[in-house]
mmCIF file of N, CA and C in Angstrom:
data_model
loop_
_atom_site.group_PDB
_atom_site.id
_atom_site.type_symbol
_atom_site.label_atom_id
_atom_site.label_comp_id
_atom_site.label_asym_id
_atom_site.label_seq_id
_atom_site.Cartn_x
_atom_site.Cartn_y
_atom_site.Cartn_z
ATOM 1 N N MET A 1 34.025 3.883 2.337
ATOM 2 C CA MET A 1 32.703 3.865 2.938
ATOM 3 C C MET A 1 31.762 4.895 2.312
ATOM 4 N N PRO A 2 32.224 6.135 2.010
ATOM 5 C CA PRO A 2 31.307 7.098 1.388
ATOM 6 C C PRO A 2 30.795 6.633 0.027
ATOM 7 N N LEU A 3 31.613 5.891 -0.706
ATOM 8 C CA LEU A 3 31.175 5.393 -2.006
ATOM 9 C C LEU A 3 30.038 4.396 -1.845
ATOM 10 N N VAL A 4 30.120 3.533 -0.853
ATOM 11 C CA VAL A 4 29.058 2.553 -0.601
ATOM 12 C C VAL A 4 27.771 3.273 -0.211
ATOM 13 N N ALA A 5 27.875 4.278 0.650
ATOM 14 C CA ALA A 5 26.696 5.040 1.061
ATOM 15 C C ALA A 5 26.073 5.760 -0.128
ATOM 16 N N LEU A 6 26.899 6.275 -1.011
ATOM 17 C CA LEU A 6 26.401 6.962 -2.198
ATOM 18 C C LEU A 6 25.670 5.990 -3.127
ATOM 19 N N VAL A 7 26.219 4.806 -3.308
ATOM 20 C CA VAL A 7 25.585 3.801 -4.159
ATOM 21 C C VAL A 7 24.259 3.349 -3.565
ATOM 22 N N VAL A 8 24.230 3.120 -2.257
ATOM 23 C CA VAL A 8 22.985 2.707 -1.596
ATOM 24 C C VAL A 8 21.928 3.796 -1.706
ATOM 25 N N ALA A 9 22.318 5.043 -1.525
ATOM 26 C CA ALA A 9 21.375 6.152 -1.648
ATOM 27 C C ALA A 9 20.840 6.255 -3.075
ATOM 28 N N ALA A 10 21.698 6.078 -4.059
ATOM 29 C CA ALA A 10 21.266 6.137 -5.456
ATOM 30 C C ALA A 10 20.299 5.006 -5.773
ATOM 31 N N LEU A 11 20.562 3.821 -5.260
ATOM 32 C CA LEU A 11 19.644 2.701 -5.477
ATOM 33 C C LEU A 11 18.298 2.943 -4.804
ATOM 34 N N ALA A 12 18.310 3.492 -3.600
ATOM 35 C CA ALA A 12 17.066 3.783 -2.895
ATOM 36 C C ALA A 12 16.230 4.812 -3.650
ATOM 37 N N ILE A 13 16.880 5.855 -4.142
ATOM 38 C CA ILE A 13 16.164 6.888 -4.900
ATOM 39 C C ILE A 13 15.621 6.312 -6.207
ATOM 40 N N GLY A 14 16.412 5.483 -6.855
ATOM 41 C CA GLY A 14 15.953 4.840 -8.083
ATOM 42 C C GLY A 14 14.765 3.932 -7.844
ATOM 43 N N PHE A 15 14.794 3.195 -6.734
ATOM 44 C CA PHE A 15 13.678 2.302 -6.409
ATOM 45 C C PHE A 15 12.420 3.102 -6.102
ATOM 46 N N GLU A 16 12.562 4.209 -5.378
ATOM 47 C CA GLU A 16 11.411 5.070 -5.091
ATOM 48 C C GLU A 16 10.805 5.626 -6.378
ATOM 49 N N GLN A 17 11.654 6.046 -7.302
ATOM 50 C CA GLN A 17 11.157 6.580 -8.566
ATOM 51 C C GLN A 17 10.429 5.504 -9.377
ATOM 52 N N LEU A 18 10.957 4.291 -9.343
ATOM 53 C CA LEU A 18 10.306 3.181 -10.041
ATOM 54 C C LEU A 18 8.931 2.894 -9.452
ATOM 55 N N ILE A 19 8.841 2.880 -8.132
ATOM 56 C CA ILE A 19 7.558 2.639 -7.468
ATOM 57 C C ILE A 19 6.562 3.731 -7.828
ATOM 58 N N GLN A 20 6.999 4.986 -7.771
ATOM 59 C CA GLN A 20 6.091 6.087 -8.080
ATOM 60 C C GLN A 20 5.676 6.055 -9.547
ATOM 61 N N TRP A 21 6.582 5.725 -10.439
ATOM 62 C CA TRP A 21 6.249 5.683 -11.865
ATOM 63 C C TRP A 21 5.247 4.577 -12.150
ATOM 64 N N LYS A 22 5.440 3.422 -11.529
ATOM 65 C CA LYS A 22 4.591 2.281 -11.840
ATOM 66 C C LYS A 22 3.281 2.285 -11.064
ATOM 67 N N TYR A 23 3.297 2.700 -9.797
ATOM 68 C CA TYR A 23 2.115 2.586 -8.949
ATOM 69 C C TYR A 23 1.554 3.920 -8.483
ATOM 70 N N GLY A 24 2.152 5.010 -8.882
ATOM 71 C CA GLY A 24 1.613 6.325 -8.575
ATOM 72 C C GLY A 24 1.861 6.764 -7.144
ATOM 73 N N PRO A 25 1.139 7.775 -6.725
ATOM 74 C CA PRO A 25 1.348 8.326 -5.385
ATOM 75 C C PRO A 25 1.043 7.320 -4.269
ATOM 76 N N MET A 26 0.064 6.447 -4.482
ATOM 77 C CA MET A 26 -0.262 5.468 -3.445
ATOM 78 C C MET A 26 0.896 4.494 -3.236
ATOM 79 N N GLY A 27 1.616 4.183 -4.278
ATOM 80 C CA GLY A 27 2.772 3.306 -4.151
ATOM 81 C C GLY A 27 3.882 3.937 -3.335
ATOM 82 N N ILE A 28 4.121 5.220 -3.544
ATOM 83 C CA ILE A 28 5.176 5.888 -2.786
ATOM 84 C C ILE A 28 4.761 6.064 -1.333
ATOM 85 N N ILE A 29 3.475 6.311 -1.077
ATOM 86 C CA ILE A 29 2.988 6.396 0.305
ATOM 87 C C ILE A 29 3.161 5.062 1.012
ATOM 88 N N ALA A 30 2.833 3.973 0.325
ATOM 89 C CA ALA A 30 2.988 2.644 0.917
ATOM 90 C C ALA A 30 4.459 2.333 1.182
ATOM 91 N N PHE A 31 5.324 2.686 0.249
ATOM 92 C CA PHE A 31 6.756 2.448 0.431
ATOM 93 C C PHE A 31 7.308 3.253 1.605
ATOM 94 N N ILE A 32 6.880 4.491 1.738
ATOM 95 C CA ILE A 32 7.336 5.323 2.859
ATOM 96 C C ILE A 32 6.810 4.773 4.179
ATOM 97 N N ALA A 33 5.545 4.342 4.204
ATOM 98 C CA ALA A 33 4.985 3.761 5.436
ATOM 99 C C ALA A 33 5.742 2.495 5.822
ATOM 100 N N LEU A 34 6.051 1.673 4.853
ATOM 101 C CA LEU A 34 6.810 0.451 5.125
ATOM 102 C C LEU A 34 8.198 0.779 5.661
ATOM 103 N N THR A 35 8.863 1.740 5.058
ATOM 104 C CA THR A 35 10.206 2.127 5.493
ATOM 105 C C THR A 35 10.194 2.725 6.900
ATOM 106 N N ILE A 36 9.264 3.630 7.148
ATOM 107 C CA ILE A 36 9.178 4.247 8.473
ATOM 108 C C ILE A 36 8.841 3.205 9.526
ATOM 109 N N GLY A 37 7.919 2.310 9.211
ATOM 110 C CA GLY A 37 7.543 1.264 10.160
ATOM 111 C C GLY A 37 8.695 0.335 10.490
ATOM 112 N N LEU A 38 9.500 0.002 9.494
ATOM 113 C CA LEU A 38 10.646 -0.870 9.749
ATOM 114 C C LEU A 38 11.714 -0.164 10.571
ATOM 115 N N LYS A 39 11.969 1.105 10.264
ATOM 116 C CA LYS A 39 12.991 1.841 11.014
ATOM 117 C C LYS A 39 12.560 2.086 12.458
ATOM 118 N N ALA A 40 11.256 2.336 12.671
ATOM 119 C CA ALA A 40 10.747 2.599 14.012
ATOM 120 C C ALA A 40 10.360 1.315 14.748
ATOM 121 N N LYS A 41 10.488 0.184 14.079
ATOM 122 C CA LYS A 41 10.082 -1.116 14.626
ATOM 123 C C LYS A 41 8.623 -1.100 15.066
ATOM 124 N N ASN A 42 7.791 -0.466 14.234
ATOM 125 C CA ASN A 42 6.364 -0.380 14.474
ATOM 126 C C ASN A 42 5.679 -1.309 13.479
ATOM 127 N N THR A 43 5.142 -2.419 13.967
ATOM 128 C CA THR A 43 4.571 -3.417 13.071
ATOM 129 C C THR A 43 3.269 -2.946 12.426
ATOM 130 N N ALA A 44 2.538 -2.065 13.090
ATOM 131 C CA ALA A 44 1.280 -1.588 12.510
ATOM 132 C C ALA A 44 1.535 -0.764 11.250
ATOM 133 N N ILE A 45 2.472 0.154 11.323
ATOM 134 C CA ILE A 45 2.759 1.012 10.166
ATOM 135 C C ILE A 45 3.417 0.216 9.049
ATOM 136 N N SER A 46 4.382 -0.628 9.402
ATOM 137 C CA SER A 46 5.042 -1.413 8.359
ATOM 138 C C SER A 46 4.073 -2.427 7.743
ATOM 139 N N GLY A 47 3.191 -2.978 8.542
ATOM 140 C CA GLY A 47 2.183 -3.899 8.015
ATOM 141 C C GLY A 47 1.225 -3.201 7.076
ATOM 142 N N LEU A 48 0.819 -1.994 7.426
ATOM 143 C CA LEU A 48 -0.068 -1.224 6.562
ATOM 144 C C LEU A 48 0.596 -0.921 5.221
ATOM 145 N N GLY A 49 1.850 -0.497 5.273
ATOM 146 C CA GLY A 49 2.581 -0.235 4.031
ATOM 147 C C GLY A 49 2.737 -1.481 3.179
ATOM 148 N N ALA A 50 3.028 -2.613 3.825
ATOM 149 C CA ALA A 50 3.187 -3.866 3.085
ATOM 150 C C ALA A 50 1.871 -4.313 2.462
ATOM 151 N N ILE A 51 0.775 -4.159 3.193
ATOM 152 C CA ILE A 51 -0.538 -4.554 2.658
ATOM 153 C C ILE A 51 -0.907 -3.709 1.449
ATOM 154 N N ILE A 52 -0.659 -2.408 1.542
ATOM 155 C CA ILE A 52 -0.972 -1.533 0.411
ATOM 156 C C ILE A 52 -0.125 -1.901 -0.807
ATOM 157 N N LEU A 53 1.168 -2.177 -0.596
ATOM 158 C CA LEU A 53 2.020 -2.577 -1.723
ATOM 159 C C LEU A 53 1.548 -3.884 -2.344
ATOM 160 N N VAL A 54 1.158 -4.848 -1.523
ATOM 161 C CA VAL A 54 0.669 -6.130 -2.039
ATOM 162 C C VAL A 54 -0.622 -5.918 -2.832
ATOM 163 N N MET A 55 -1.506 -5.068 -2.322
ATOM 164 C CA MET A 55 -2.748 -4.802 -3.049
ATOM 165 C C MET A 55 -2.465 -4.125 -4.386
ATOM 166 N N LEU A 56 -1.499 -3.213 -4.433
ATOM 167 C CA LEU A 56 -1.124 -2.574 -5.693
ATOM 168 C C LEU A 56 -0.508 -3.571 -6.666
ATOM 169 N N LEU A 57 0.325 -4.459 -6.140
ATOM 170 C CA LEU A 57 0.932 -5.476 -7.006
ATOM 171 C C LEU A 57 -0.122 -6.442 -7.545
ATOM 172 N N ALA A 58 -1.075 -6.823 -6.714
ATOM 173 C CA ALA A 58 -2.122 -7.749 -7.147
ATOM 174 C C ALA A 58 -3.033 -7.089 -8.179
ATOM 175 N N GLN A 59 -3.260 -5.801 -8.021
ATOM 176 C CA GLN A 59 -4.137 -5.070 -8.936
ATOM 177 C C GLN A 59 -3.515 -4.931 -10.318
ATOM 178 N N SER A 60 -2.191 -4.833 -10.382
ATOM 179 C CA SER A 60 -1.544 -4.610 -11.676
ATOM 180 C C SER A 60 -1.478 -5.868 -12.544
ATOM 181 N N ASN A 61 -1.664 -7.025 -11.946
ATOM 182 C CA ASN A 61 -1.604 -8.270 -12.734
ATOM 183 C C ASN A 61 -2.913 -8.653 -13.266
#
């Protein structure tokens, strides 16, 4: 079980670094808002994070 937790943590950190590298500080803020909103089951915060991520993705294309 600790190995699985370690792998999941490494993937999460890698994904955060990828978001920050590609989309800057606003991308990491959106990712954190989405994560916090999902964990707290707060649709307003998770929706805000998702909207910001979608806007960043649309802007990059």
